[in-house]
Amino acid sequence: MVVKEFGGKDIVIRIDHDKCTGCGECVKNCPADVYELVDEKSVAKRVEDCVECCICVSVCPVNAIEHSSC
């Protein structure tokens, strides 16, 4: 299992790259532009900008994202 962990300002975001399909829903729906697609996988590039709304978790169709605030 390949799980990438990203942290900042007491927030931890884990993305399971085995599950991630690169659909981009997290990128499209995040109001703080935290996510980017890199090599067709989601990456939390700007965790420090996260507003803890948890939209990323709810829109991921394969449940690849875990967020410490959700």
PQR file of N, CA, C, O and H, with PARSE charges and radii, in Angstrom:
ATOM      1  N   MET A   1       0.847  -1.173   0.000 -0.4000 1.5000
ATOM      2  CA  MET A   1       0.000   0.000   0.000 -0.0000 2.0000
ATOM      3  C   MET A   1       0.895   1.241   0.000  0.5500 1.7000
ATOM      4  O   MET A   1       1.871   1.318   0.746 -0.5500 1.4000
ATOM      5  N   VAL A   2       0.550   2.193  -0.838 -0.4000 1.5000
ATOM      6  CA  VAL A   2       1.298   3.446  -0.917 -0.0000 2.0000
ATOM      7  C   VAL A   2       0.408   4.564  -0.394  0.5500 1.7000
ATOM      8  O   VAL A   2      -0.517   5.005  -1.077 -0.5500 1.4000
ATOM      9  H   VAL A   2      -0.243   2.130  -1.444  0.4000 1.0000
ATOM     10  N   VAL A   3       0.692   5.018   0.824 -0.4000 1.5000
ATOM     11  CA  VAL A   3      -0.056   6.108   1.433 -0.0000 2.0000
ATOM     12  C   VAL A   3       0.894   7.282   1.617  0.5500 1.7000
ATOM     13  O   VAL A   3       1.921   7.171   2.285 -0.5500 1.4000
ATOM     14  H   VAL A   3       1.443   4.659   1.378  0.4000 1.0000
ATOM     15  N   LYS A   4       0.535   8.403   1.016 -0.4000 1.5000
ATOM     16  CA  LYS A   4       1.338   9.621   1.148 -0.0000 2.0000
ATOM     17  C   LYS A   4       0.724  10.478   2.240  0.5500 1.7000
ATOM     18  O   LYS A   4      -0.489  10.686   2.267 -0.5500 1.4000
ATOM     19  H   LYS A   4      -0.300   8.493   0.473  0.4000 1.0000
ATOM     20  N   GLU A   5       1.565  10.976   3.142 -0.4000 1.5000
ATOM     21  CA  GLU A   5       1.083  11.805   4.244 -0.0000 2.0000
ATOM     22  C   GLU A   5       1.616  13.217   4.073  0.5500 1.7000
ATOM     23  O   GLU A   5       2.799  13.431   3.811 -0.5500 1.4000
ATOM     24  H   GLU A   5       2.550  10.807   3.120  0.4000 1.0000
ATOM     25  N   PHE A   6       0.707  14.177   4.229 -0.4000 1.5000
ATOM     26  CA  PHE A   6       1.043  15.589   4.083 -0.0000 2.0000
ATOM     27  C   PHE A   6       0.579  16.298   5.346  0.5500 1.7000
ATOM     28  O   PHE A   6      -0.527  16.036   5.820 -0.5500 1.4000
ATOM     29  H   PHE A   6      -0.255  14.004   4.442  0.4000 1.0000
ATOM     30  N   GLY A   7       1.391  17.190   5.906 -0.4000 1.5000
ATOM     31  CA  GLY A   7       1.017  17.860   7.143 -0.0000 2.0000
ATOM     32  C   GLY A   7       1.336  19.334   7.131  0.5500 1.7000
ATOM     33  O   GLY A   7       2.190  19.811   6.383 -0.5500 1.4000
ATOM     34  H   GLY A   7       2.290  17.403   5.522  0.4000 1.0000
ATOM     35  N   GLY A   8       0.622  20.037   7.986 -0.4000 1.5000
ATOM     36  CA  GLY A   8       0.834  21.465   8.154 -0.0000 2.0000
ATOM     37  C   GLY A   8      -0.208  22.027   9.088  0.5500 1.7000
ATOM     38  O   GLY A   8      -1.351  21.569   9.075 -0.5500 1.4000
ATOM     39  H   GLY A   8      -0.072  19.649   8.594  0.4000 1.0000
ATOM     40  N   LYS A   9       0.141  22.987   9.883 -0.4000 1.5000
ATOM     41  CA  LYS A   9      -0.720  23.679  10.858 -0.0000 2.0000
ATOM     42  C   LYS A   9      -1.650  22.715  11.602  0.5500 1.7000
ATOM     43  O   LYS A   9      -2.858  22.940  11.673 -0.5500 1.4000
ATOM     44  H   LYS A   9       1.069  23.359   9.894  0.4000 1.0000
ATOM     45  N   ASP A  10      -1.081  21.648  12.150 -0.4000 1.5000
ATOM     46  CA  ASP A  10      -1.810  20.649  12.943 -0.0000 2.0000
ATOM     47  C   ASP A  10      -2.837  19.862  12.133  0.5500 1.7000
ATOM     48  O   ASP A  10      -3.770  19.298  12.704 -0.5500 1.4000
ATOM     49  H   ASP A  10      -0.099  21.465  12.092  0.4000 1.0000
ATOM     50  N   ILE A  11      -2.681  19.819  10.840 -0.4000 1.5000
ATOM     51  CA  ILE A  11      -3.557  19.043   9.964 -0.0000 2.0000
ATOM     52  C   ILE A  11      -2.724  17.964   9.296  0.5500 1.7000
ATOM     53  O   ILE A  11      -1.604  18.216   8.851 -0.5500 1.4000
ATOM     54  H   ILE A  11      -1.923  20.277  10.376  0.4000 1.0000
ATOM     55  N   VAL A  12      -3.277  16.760   9.230 -0.4000 1.5000
ATOM     56  CA  VAL A  12      -2.625  15.674   8.511 -0.0000 2.0000
ATOM     57  C   VAL A  12      -3.605  15.150   7.461  0.5500 1.7000
ATOM     58  O   VAL A  12      -4.751  14.821   7.766 -0.5500 1.4000
ATOM     59  H   VAL A  12      -4.187  16.555   9.592  0.4000 1.0000
ATOM     60  N   ILE A  13      -3.134  15.082   6.237 -0.4000 1.5000
ATOM     61  CA  ILE A  13      -3.923  14.535   5.130 -0.0000 2.0000
ATOM     62  C   ILE A  13      -3.175  13.332   4.594  0.5500 1.7000
ATOM     63  O   ILE A  13      -2.000  13.419   4.239 -0.5500 1.4000
ATOM     64  H   ILE A  13      -2.203  15.349   5.988  0.4000 1.0000
ATOM     65  N   ARG A  14      -3.874  12.205   4.538 -0.4000 1.5000
ATOM     66  CA  ARG A  14      -3.286  10.979   3.984 -0.0000 2.0000
ATOM     67  C   ARG A  14      -4.030  10.629   2.701  0.5500 1.7000
ATOM     68  O   ARG A  14      -5.260  10.623   2.663 -0.5500 1.4000
ATOM     69  H   ARG A  14      -4.829  12.134   4.826  0.4000 1.0000
ATOM     70  N   ILE A  15      -3.272  10.341   1.662 -0.4000 1.5000
ATOM     71  CA  ILE A  15      -3.857   9.955   0.373 -0.0000 2.0000
ATOM     72  C   ILE A  15      -3.318   8.596  -0.001  0.5500 1.7000
ATOM     73  O   ILE A  15      -2.109   8.417  -0.142 -0.5500 1.4000
ATOM     74  H   ILE A  15      -2.273  10.346   1.693  0.4000 1.0000
ATOM     75  N   ASP A  16      -4.201   7.647  -0.159 -0.4000 1.5000
ATOM     76  CA  ASP A  16      -3.832   6.291  -0.547 -0.0000 2.0000
ATOM     77  C   ASP A  16      -3.665   6.263  -2.069  0.5500 1.7000
ATOM     78  O   ASP A  16      -4.649   6.255  -2.809 -0.5500 1.4000
ATOM     79  H   ASP A  16      -5.184   7.792  -0.044  0.4000 1.0000
ATOM     80  N   HIS A  17      -2.428   6.248  -2.521 -0.4000 1.5000
ATOM     81  CA  HIS A  17      -2.160   6.294  -3.954 -0.0000 2.0000
ATOM     82  C   HIS A  17      -2.476   4.985  -4.657  0.5500 1.7000
ATOM     83  O   HIS A  17      -2.539   4.946  -5.886 -0.5500 1.4000
ATOM     84  H   HIS A  17      -1.629   6.255  -1.920  0.4000 1.0000
ATOM     85  N   ASP A  18      -2.674   3.919  -3.903 -0.4000 1.5000
ATOM     86  CA  ASP A  18      -3.148   2.682  -4.519 -0.0000 2.0000
ATOM     87  C   ASP A  18      -4.618   2.815  -4.901  0.5500 1.7000
ATOM     88  O   ASP A  18      -5.059   2.231  -5.891 -0.5500 1.4000
ATOM     89  H   ASP A  18      -2.623   3.951  -2.905  0.4000 1.0000
ATOM     90  N   LYS A  19      -5.374   3.577  -4.122 -0.4000 1.5000
ATOM     91  CA  LYS A  19      -6.796   3.790  -4.400 -0.0000 2.0000
ATOM     92  C   LYS A  19      -7.040   4.954  -5.365  0.5500 1.7000
ATOM     93  O   LYS A  19      -7.956   4.904  -6.185 -0.5500 1.4000
ATOM     94  H   LYS A  19      -5.015   4.050  -3.318  0.4000 1.0000
ATOM     95  N   CYS A  20      -6.220   5.995  -5.263 -0.4000 1.5000
ATOM     96  CA  CYS A  20      -6.428   7.215  -6.046 -0.0000 2.0000
ATOM     97  C   CYS A  20      -6.393   6.905  -7.545  0.5500 1.7000
ATOM     98  O   CYS A  20      -5.457   6.285  -8.049 -0.5500 1.4000
ATOM     99  H   CYS A  20      -5.475   6.036  -4.596  0.4000 1.0000
ATOM    100  N   THR A  21      -7.443   7.356  -8.242 -0.4000 1.5000
ATOM    101  CA  THR A  21      -7.536   7.136  -9.686 -0.0000 2.0000
ATOM    102  C   THR A  21      -7.117   8.363 -10.493  0.5500 1.7000
ATOM    103  O   THR A  21      -7.053   8.317 -11.721 -0.5500 1.4000
ATOM    104  H   THR A  21      -8.204   7.860  -7.833  0.4000 1.0000
ATOM    105  N   GLY A  22      -6.832   9.461  -9.791 -0.4000 1.5000
ATOM    106  CA  GLY A  22      -6.444  10.688 -10.480 -0.0000 2.0000
ATOM    107  C   GLY A  22      -7.612  11.386 -11.146  0.5500 1.7000
ATOM    108  O   GLY A  22      -7.424  12.109 -12.124 -0.5500 1.4000
ATOM    109  H   GLY A  22      -6.884   9.499  -8.793  0.4000 1.0000
ATOM    110  N   CYS A  23      -8.824  11.180 -10.629 -0.4000 1.5000
ATOM    111  CA  CYS A  23     -10.021  11.773 -11.239 -0.0000 2.0000
ATOM    112  C   CYS A  23     -10.053  13.290 -11.106  0.5500 1.7000
ATOM    113  O   CYS A  23     -10.680  13.973 -11.915 -0.5500 1.4000
ATOM    114  H   CYS A  23      -8.977  10.592  -9.834  0.4000 1.0000
ATOM    115  N   GLY A  24      -9.374  13.823 -10.082 -0.4000 1.5000
ATOM    116  CA  GLY A  24      -9.286  15.269  -9.908 -0.0000 2.0000
ATOM    117  C   GLY A  24     -10.451  15.904  -9.164  0.5500 1.7000
ATOM    118  O   GLY A  24     -10.540  17.131  -9.109 -0.5500 1.4000
ATOM    119  H   GLY A  24      -8.864  13.269  -9.425  0.4000 1.0000
ATOM    120  N   GLU A  25     -11.340  15.112  -8.593 -0.4000 1.5000
ATOM    121  CA  GLU A  25     -12.474  15.689  -7.863 -0.0000 2.0000
ATOM    122  C   GLU A  25     -12.002  16.523  -6.674  0.5500 1.7000
ATOM    123  O   GLU A  25     -12.574  17.578  -6.400 -0.5500 1.4000
ATOM    124  H   GLU A  25     -11.267  14.116  -8.638  0.4000 1.0000
ATOM    125  N   CYS A  26     -10.980  16.074  -5.973 -0.4000 1.5000
ATOM    126  CA  CYS A  26     -10.459  16.848  -4.841 -0.0000 2.0000
ATOM    127  C   CYS A  26      -9.882  18.177  -5.332  0.5500 1.7000
ATOM    128  O   CYS A  26     -10.063  19.210  -4.688 -0.5500 1.4000
ATOM    129  H   CYS A  26     -10.515  15.217  -6.196  0.4000 1.0000
ATOM    130  N   VAL A  27      -9.197  18.148  -6.456 -0.4000 1.5000
ATOM    131  CA  VAL A  27      -8.603  19.362  -7.036 -0.0000 2.0000
ATOM    132  C   VAL A  27      -9.705  20.346  -7.431  0.5500 1.7000
ATOM    133  O   VAL A  27      -9.618  21.537  -7.132 -0.5500 1.4000
ATOM    134  H   VAL A  27      -9.050  17.309  -6.979  0.4000 1.0000
ATOM    135  N   LYS A  28     -10.738  19.840  -8.103 -0.4000 1.5000
ATOM    136  CA  LYS A  28     -11.832  20.693  -8.591 -0.0000 2.0000
ATOM    137  C   LYS A  28     -12.676  21.276  -7.470  0.5500 1.7000
ATOM    138  O   LYS A  28     -13.161  22.401  -7.588 -0.5500 1.4000
ATOM    139  H   LYS A  28     -10.808  18.873  -8.346  0.4000 1.0000
ATOM    140  N   ASN A  29     -12.860  20.534  -6.385 -0.4000 1.5000
ATOM    141  CA  ASN A  29     -13.811  20.927  -5.358 -0.0000 2.0000
ATOM    142  C   ASN A  29     -13.217  21.608  -4.132  0.5500 1.7000
ATOM    143  O   ASN A  29     -13.958  22.213  -3.358 -0.5500 1.4000
ATOM    144  H   ASN A  29     -12.466  19.620  -6.289  0.4000 1.0000
ATOM    145  N   CYS A  30     -11.921  21.530  -3.934 -0.4000 1.5000
ATOM    146  CA  CYS A  30     -11.301  22.137  -2.747 -0.0000 2.0000
ATOM    147  C   CYS A  30     -11.337  23.668  -2.864  0.5500 1.7000
ATOM    148  O   CYS A  30     -10.750  24.228  -3.790 -0.5500 1.4000
ATOM    149  H   CYS A  30     -11.319  21.038  -4.563  0.4000 1.0000
ATOM    150  N   PRO A  31     -12.022  24.350  -1.930 -0.5600 1.5000
ATOM    151  CA  PRO A  31     -12.114  25.806  -2.026  0.2800 2.0000
ATOM    152  C   PRO A  31     -10.795  26.528  -1.714  0.5500 1.7000
ATOM    153  O   PRO A  31     -10.650  27.712  -2.014 -0.5500 1.4000
ATOM    154  N   ALA A  32      -9.845  25.818  -1.117 -0.4000 1.5000
ATOM    155  CA  ALA A  32      -8.569  26.438  -0.749 -0.0000 2.0000
ATOM    156  C   ALA A  32      -7.432  26.045  -1.692  0.5500 1.7000
ATOM    157  O   ALA A  32      -6.281  26.409  -1.451 -0.5500 1.4000
ATOM    158  H   ALA A  32      -9.964  24.855  -0.873  0.4000 1.0000
ATOM    159  N   ASP A  33      -7.736  25.311  -2.755 -0.4000 1.5000
ATOM    160  CA  ASP A  33      -6.726  24.885  -3.733 -0.0000 2.0000
ATOM    161  C   ASP A  33      -5.550  24.145  -3.089  0.5500 1.7000
ATOM    162  O   ASP A  33      -4.391  24.387  -3.424 -0.5500 1.4000
ATOM    163  H   ASP A  33      -8.671  25.015  -2.951  0.4000 1.0000
ATOM    164  N   VAL A  34      -5.869  23.250  -2.171 -0.4000 1.5000
ATOM    165  CA  VAL A  34      -4.842  22.488  -1.470 -0.0000 2.0000
ATOM    166  C   VAL A  34      -4.231  21.409  -2.365  0.5500 1.7000
ATOM    167  O   VAL A  34      -3.048  21.093  -2.242 -0.5500 1.4000
ATOM    168  H   VAL A  34      -6.811  23.054  -1.899  0.4000 1.0000
ATOM    169  N   TYR A  35      -5.036  20.845  -3.264 -0.4000 1.5000
ATOM    170  CA  TYR A  35      -4.628  19.665  -4.027 -0.0000 2.0000
ATOM    171  C   TYR A  35      -4.161  19.973  -5.444  0.5500 1.7000
ATOM    172  O   TYR A  35      -4.597  20.937  -6.074 -0.5500 1.4000
ATOM    173  H   TYR A  35      -5.998  21.101  -3.364  0.4000 1.0000
ATOM    174  N   GLU A  36      -3.256  19.119  -5.923 -0.4000 1.5000
ATOM    175  CA  GLU A  36      -2.801  19.120  -7.316 -0.0000 2.0000
ATOM    176  C   GLU A  36      -2.684  17.671  -7.756  0.5500 1.7000
ATOM    177  O   GLU A  36      -2.529  16.774  -6.927 -0.5500 1.4000
ATOM    178  H   GLU A  36      -2.902  18.336  -5.411  0.4000 1.0000
ATOM    179  N   LEU A  37      -2.758  17.446  -9.039 -0.4000 1.5000
ATOM    180  CA  LEU A  37      -2.472  16.117  -9.573 -0.0000 2.0000
ATOM    181  C   LEU A  37      -1.020  16.095 -10.030  0.5500 1.7000
ATOM    182  O   LEU A  37      -0.583  16.947 -10.803 -0.5500 1.4000
ATOM    183  H   LEU A  37      -2.885  18.175  -9.713  0.4000 1.0000
ATOM    184  N   VAL A  38      -0.288  15.110  -9.543 -0.4000 1.5000
ATOM    185  CA  VAL A  38       1.114  14.915  -9.911 -0.0000 2.0000
ATOM    186  C   VAL A  38       1.248  13.462 -10.351  0.5500 1.7000
ATOM    187  O   VAL A  38       0.952  12.545  -9.584 -0.5500 1.4000
ATOM    188  H   VAL A  38      -0.643  14.417  -8.915  0.4000 1.0000
ATOM    189  N   ASP A  39       1.688  13.257 -11.566 -0.4000 1.5000
ATOM    190  CA  ASP A  39       1.799  11.908 -12.118 -0.0000 2.0000
ATOM    191  C   ASP A  39       0.482  11.143 -11.984  0.5500 1.7000
ATOM    192  O   ASP A  39       0.463   9.955 -11.663 -0.5500 1.4000
ATOM    193  H   ASP A  39       1.929  14.002 -12.189  0.4000 1.0000
ATOM    194  N   GLU A  40      -0.627  11.861 -12.242 -0.4000 1.5000
ATOM    195  CA  GLU A  40      -1.980  11.295 -12.229 -0.0000 2.0000
ATOM    196  C   GLU A  40      -2.426  10.805 -10.854  0.5500 1.7000
ATOM    197  O   GLU A  40      -3.263   9.908 -10.754 -0.5500 1.4000
ATOM    198  H   GLU A  40      -0.611  12.827 -12.503  0.4000 1.0000
ATOM    199  N   LYS A  41      -1.870  11.392  -9.797 -0.4000 1.5000
ATOM    200  CA  LYS A  41      -2.266  11.085  -8.424 -0.0000 2.0000
ATOM    201  C   LYS A  41      -2.446  12.391  -7.664  0.5500 1.7000
ATOM    202  O   LYS A  41      -1.765  13.379  -7.940 -0.5500 1.4000
ATOM    203  H   LYS A  41      -1.190  12.121  -9.879  0.4000 1.0000
ATOM    204  N   SER A  42      -3.372  12.391  -6.700 -0.4000 1.5000
ATOM    205  CA  SER A  42      -3.613  13.576  -5.891 -0.0000 2.0000
ATOM    206  C   SER A  42      -2.471  13.793  -4.898  0.5500 1.7000
ATOM    207  O   SER A  42      -1.956  12.848  -4.300 -0.5500 1.4000
ATOM    208  H   SER A  42      -3.926  11.589  -6.475  0.4000 1.0000
ATOM    209  N   VAL A  43      -2.090  15.064  -4.737 -0.4000 1.5000
ATOM    210  CA  VAL A  43      -1.050  15.457  -3.797 -0.0000 2.0000
ATOM    211  C   VAL A  43      -1.544  16.711  -3.079  0.5500 1.7000
ATOM    212  O   VAL A  43      -2.014  17.651  -3.720 -0.5500 1.4000
ATOM    213  H   VAL A  43      -2.509  15.831  -5.223  0.4000 1.0000
ATOM    214  N   ALA A  44      -1.437  16.725  -1.753 -0.4000 1.5000
ATOM    215  CA  ALA A  44      -1.824  17.897  -0.967 -0.0000 2.0000
ATOM    216  C   ALA A  44      -0.614  18.832  -0.884  0.5500 1.7000
ATOM    217  O   ALA A  44       0.216  18.711   0.017 -0.5500 1.4000
ATOM    218  H   ALA A  44      -1.055  15.961  -1.233  0.4000 1.0000
ATOM    219  N   LYS A  45      -0.529  19.751  -1.821 -0.4000 1.5000
ATOM    220  CA  LYS A  45       0.637  20.640  -1.934 -0.0000 2.0000
ATOM    221  C   LYS A  45       0.589  21.824  -0.968  0.5500 1.7000
ATOM    222  O   LYS A  45       1.628  22.354  -0.574 -0.5500 1.4000
ATOM    223  H   LYS A  45      -1.203  19.850  -2.553  0.4000 1.0000
ATOM    224  N   ARG A  46      -0.621  22.235  -0.591 -0.4000 1.5000
ATOM    225  CA  ARG A  46      -0.742  23.440   0.240 -0.0000 2.0000
ATOM    226  C   ARG A  46      -1.609  23.169   1.483  0.5500 1.7000
ATOM    227  O   ARG A  46      -2.646  23.804   1.673 -0.5500 1.4000
ATOM    228  H   ARG A  46      -1.465  21.804  -0.911  0.4000 1.0000
ATOM    229  N   VAL A  47      -1.179  22.236   2.309 -0.4000 1.5000
ATOM    230  CA  VAL A  47      -1.932  21.875   3.515 -0.0000 2.0000
ATOM    231  C   VAL A  47      -2.136  23.093   4.419  0.5500 1.7000
ATOM    232  O   VAL A  47      -3.172  23.214   5.073 -0.5500 1.4000
ATOM    233  H   VAL A  47      -0.336  21.719   2.154  0.4000 1.0000
ATOM    234  N   GLU A  48      -1.162  23.984   4.458 -0.4000 1.5000
ATOM    235  CA  GLU A  48      -1.263  25.164   5.323 -0.0000 2.0000
ATOM    236  C   GLU A  48      -2.424  26.082   4.931  0.5500 1.7000
ATOM    237  O   GLU A  48      -2.844  26.915   5.733 -0.5500 1.4000
ATOM    238  H   GLU A  48      -0.321  23.886   3.927  0.4000 1.0000
ATOM    239  N   ASP A  49      -2.948  25.942   3.705 -0.4000 1.5000
ATOM    240  CA  ASP A  49      -4.079  26.754   3.253 -0.0000 2.0000
ATOM    241  C   ASP A  49      -5.427  26.080   3.525  0.5500 1.7000
ATOM    242  O   ASP A  49      -6.476  26.677   3.282 -0.5500 1.4000
ATOM    243  H   ASP A  49      -2.606  25.265   3.053  0.4000 1.0000
ATOM    244  N   CYS A  50      -5.405  24.860   4.021 -0.4000 1.5000
ATOM    245  CA  CYS A  50      -6.628  24.085   4.249 -0.0000 2.0000
ATOM    246  C   CYS A  50      -7.562  24.798   5.230  0.5500 1.7000
ATOM    247  O   CYS A  50      -7.119  25.306   6.261 -0.5500 1.4000
ATOM    248  H   CYS A  50      -4.553  24.375   4.219  0.4000 1.0000
ATOM    249  N   VAL A  51      -8.859  24.832   4.902 -0.4000 1.5000
ATOM    250  CA  VAL A  51      -9.871  25.448   5.762 -0.0000 2.0000
ATOM    251  C   VAL A  51     -10.680  24.395   6.528  0.5500 1.7000
ATOM    252  O   VAL A  51     -11.670  24.723   7.183 -0.5500 1.4000
ATOM    253  H   VAL A  51      -9.219  24.420   4.065  0.4000 1.0000
ATOM    254  N   GLU A  52     -10.256  23.141   6.444 -0.4000 1.5000
ATOM    255  CA  GLU A  52     -10.843  22.032   7.199 -0.0000 2.0000
ATOM    256  C   GLU A  52     -12.333  21.827   6.915  0.5500 1.7000
ATOM    257  O   GLU A  52     -13.098  21.505   7.824 -0.5500 1.4000
ATOM    258  H   GLU A  52      -9.452  22.875   5.913  0.4000 1.0000
ATOM    259  N   CYS A  53     -12.738  22.010   5.681 -0.4000 1.5000
ATOM    260  CA  CYS A  53     -14.150  21.835   5.313 -0.0000 2.0000
ATOM    261  C   CYS A  53     -14.504  20.377   5.021  0.5500 1.7000
ATOM    262  O   CYS A  53     -15.675  19.999   5.047 -0.5500 1.4000
ATOM    263  H   CYS A  53     -12.117  22.272   4.943  0.4000 1.0000
ATOM    264  N   CYS A  54     -13.497  19.570   4.747 -0.4000 1.5000
ATOM    265  CA  CYS A  54     -13.642  18.127   4.501 -0.0000 2.0000
ATOM    266  C   CYS A  54     -14.353  17.777   3.194  0.5500 1.7000
ATOM    267  O   CYS A  54     -14.785  16.639   3.010 -0.5500 1.4000
ATOM    268  H   CYS A  54     -12.546  19.877   4.726  0.4000 1.0000
ATOM    269  N   ILE A  55     -14.474  18.738   2.296 -0.4000 1.5000
ATOM    270  CA  ILE A  55     -15.076  18.452   0.992 -0.0000 2.0000
ATOM    271  C   ILE A  55     -14.250  17.413   0.245  0.5500 1.7000
ATOM    272  O   ILE A  55     -14.805  16.562  -0.450 -0.5500 1.4000
ATOM    273  H   ILE A  55     -14.123  19.662   2.446  0.4000 1.0000
ATOM    274  N   CYS A  56     -12.943  17.475   0.382 -0.4000 1.5000
ATOM    275  CA  CYS A  56     -12.071  16.529  -0.325 -0.0000 2.0000
ATOM    276  C   CYS A  56     -12.411  15.084   0.030  0.5500 1.7000
ATOM    277  O   CYS A  56     -12.434  14.210  -0.836 -0.5500 1.4000
ATOM    278  H   CYS A  56     -12.492  18.166   0.947  0.4000 1.0000
ATOM    279  N   VAL A  57     -12.673  14.846   1.301 -0.4000 1.5000
ATOM    280  CA  VAL A  57     -13.004  13.497   1.759 -0.0000 2.0000
ATOM    281  C   VAL A  57     -14.342  13.055   1.174  0.5500 1.7000
ATOM    282  O   VAL A  57     -14.484  11.917   0.727 -0.5500 1.4000
ATOM    283  H   VAL A  57     -12.654  15.556   2.005  0.4000 1.0000
ATOM    284  N   SER A  58     -15.310  13.948   1.179 -0.4000 1.5000
ATOM    285  CA  SER A  58     -16.646  13.571   0.723 -0.0000 2.0000
ATOM    286  C   SER A  58     -16.760  13.418  -0.795  0.5500 1.7000
ATOM    287  O   SER A  58     -17.598  12.648  -1.264 -0.5500 1.4000
ATOM    288  H   SER A  58     -15.195  14.873   1.542  0.4000 1.0000
ATOM    289  N   VAL A  59     -15.942  14.125  -1.571 -0.4000 1.5000
ATOM    290  CA  VAL A  59     -16.064  14.021  -3.029 -0.0000 2.0000
ATOM    291  C   VAL A  59     -15.208  12.920  -3.647  0.5500 1.7000
ATOM    292  O   VAL A  59     -15.387  12.586  -4.818 -0.5500 1.4000
ATOM    293  H   VAL A  59     -15.261  14.750  -1.189  0.4000 1.0000
ATOM    294  N   CYS A  60     -14.289  12.357  -2.882 -0.4000 1.5000
ATOM    295  CA  CYS A  60     -13.428  11.306  -3.436 -0.0000 2.0000
ATOM    296  C   CYS A  60     -14.253  10.039  -3.659  0.5500 1.7000
ATOM    297  O   CYS A  60     -14.744   9.440  -2.703 -0.5500 1.4000
ATOM    298  H   CYS A  60     -14.143  12.629  -1.931  0.4000 1.0000
ATOM    299  N   PRO A  61     -14.405   9.631  -4.917 -0.5600 1.5000
ATOM    300  CA  PRO A  61     -15.265   8.480  -5.210  0.2800 2.0000
ATOM    301  C   PRO A  61     -14.701   7.135  -4.769  0.5500 1.7000
ATOM    302  O   PRO A  61     -15.428   6.142  -4.729 -0.5500 1.4000
ATOM    303  N   VAL A  62     -13.417   7.094  -4.437 -0.4000 1.5000
ATOM    304  CA  VAL A  62     -12.802   5.820  -4.044 -0.0000 2.0000
ATOM    305  C   VAL A  62     -12.297   5.850  -2.597  0.5500 1.7000
ATOM    306  O   VAL A  62     -11.575   4.949  -2.169 -0.5500 1.4000
ATOM    307  H   VAL A  62     -12.826   7.901  -4.469  0.4000 1.0000
ATOM    308  N   ASN A  63     -12.678   6.887  -1.849 -0.4000 1.5000
ATOM    309  CA  ASN A  63     -12.298   7.020  -0.434 -0.0000 2.0000
ATOM    310  C   ASN A  63     -10.786   6.920  -0.213  0.5500 1.7000
ATOM    311  O   ASN A  63     -10.320   6.232   0.695 -0.5500 1.4000
ATOM    312  H   ASN A  63     -13.264   7.619  -2.196  0.4000 1.0000
ATOM    313  N   ALA A  64     -10.046   7.610  -1.052 -0.4000 1.5000
ATOM    314  CA  ALA A  64      -8.583   7.572  -0.960 -0.0000 2.0000
ATOM    315  C   ALA A  64      -8.020   8.609   0.005  0.5500 1.7000
ATOM    316  O   ALA A  64      -6.838   8.553   0.346 -0.5500 1.4000
ATOM    317  H   ALA A  64     -10.424   8.169  -1.790  0.4000 1.0000
ATOM    318  N   ILE A  65      -8.849   9.560   0.454 -0.4000 1.5000
ATOM    319  CA  ILE A  65      -8.355  10.664   1.282 -0.0000 2.0000
ATOM    320  C   ILE A  65      -8.839  10.526   2.721  0.5500 1.7000
ATOM    321  O   ILE A  65     -10.029  10.343   2.981 -0.5500 1.4000
ATOM    322  H   ILE A  65      -9.809   9.606   0.178  0.4000 1.0000
ATOM    323  N   GLU A  66      -7.888  10.619   3.649 -0.4000 1.5000
ATOM    324  CA  GLU A  66      -8.188  10.699   5.077 -0.0000 2.0000
ATOM    325  C   GLU A  66      -7.681  12.051   5.558  0.5500 1.7000
ATOM    326  O   GLU A  66      -6.581  12.473   5.201 -0.5500 1.4000
ATOM    327  H   GLU A  66      -6.922  10.768   3.438  0.4000 1.0000
ATOM    328  N   HIS A  67      -8.482  12.723   6.362 -0.4000 1.5000
ATOM    329  CA  HIS A  67      -8.160  14.063   6.838 -0.0000 2.0000
ATOM    330  C   HIS A  67      -8.317  14.076   8.346  0.5500 1.7000
ATOM    331  O   HIS A  67      -9.325  13.593   8.862 -0.5500 1.4000
ATOM    332  H   HIS A  67      -9.376  12.381   6.651  0.4000 1.0000
ATOM    333  N   SER A  68      -7.356  14.610   9.056 -0.4000 1.5000
ATOM    334  CA  SER A  68      -7.383  14.587  10.524 -0.0000 2.0000
ATOM    335  C   SER A  68      -8.545  15.382  11.124  0.5500 1.7000
ATOM    336  O   SER A  68      -8.887  15.178  12.288 -0.5500 1.4000
ATOM    337  H   SER A  68      -6.537  15.002   8.638  0.4000 1.0000
ATOM    338  N   SER A  69      -9.151  16.274  10.357 -0.4000 1.5000
ATOM    339  CA  SER A  69     -10.262  17.083  10.870 -0.0000 2.0000
ATOM    340  C   SER A  69     -11.630  16.493  10.546  0.5500 1.7000
ATOM    341  O   SER A  69     -12.653  17.019  10.983 -0.5500 1.4000
ATOM    342  H   SER A  69      -8.873  16.439   9.411  0.4000 1.0000
ATOM    343  N   CYS A  70     -11.650  15.427   9.800 -0.4000 1.5000
ATOM    344  CA  CYS A  70     -12.944  14.879   9.346 -0.0000 2.0000
ATOM    345  C   CYS A  70     -13.321  13.600  10.062  0.5500 1.7000
ATOM    346  O   CYS A  70     -14.375  13.027   9.788 -0.5500 1.4000
ATOM    347  H   CYS A  70     -10.819  15.000   9.446  0.4000 1.0000
TER
END
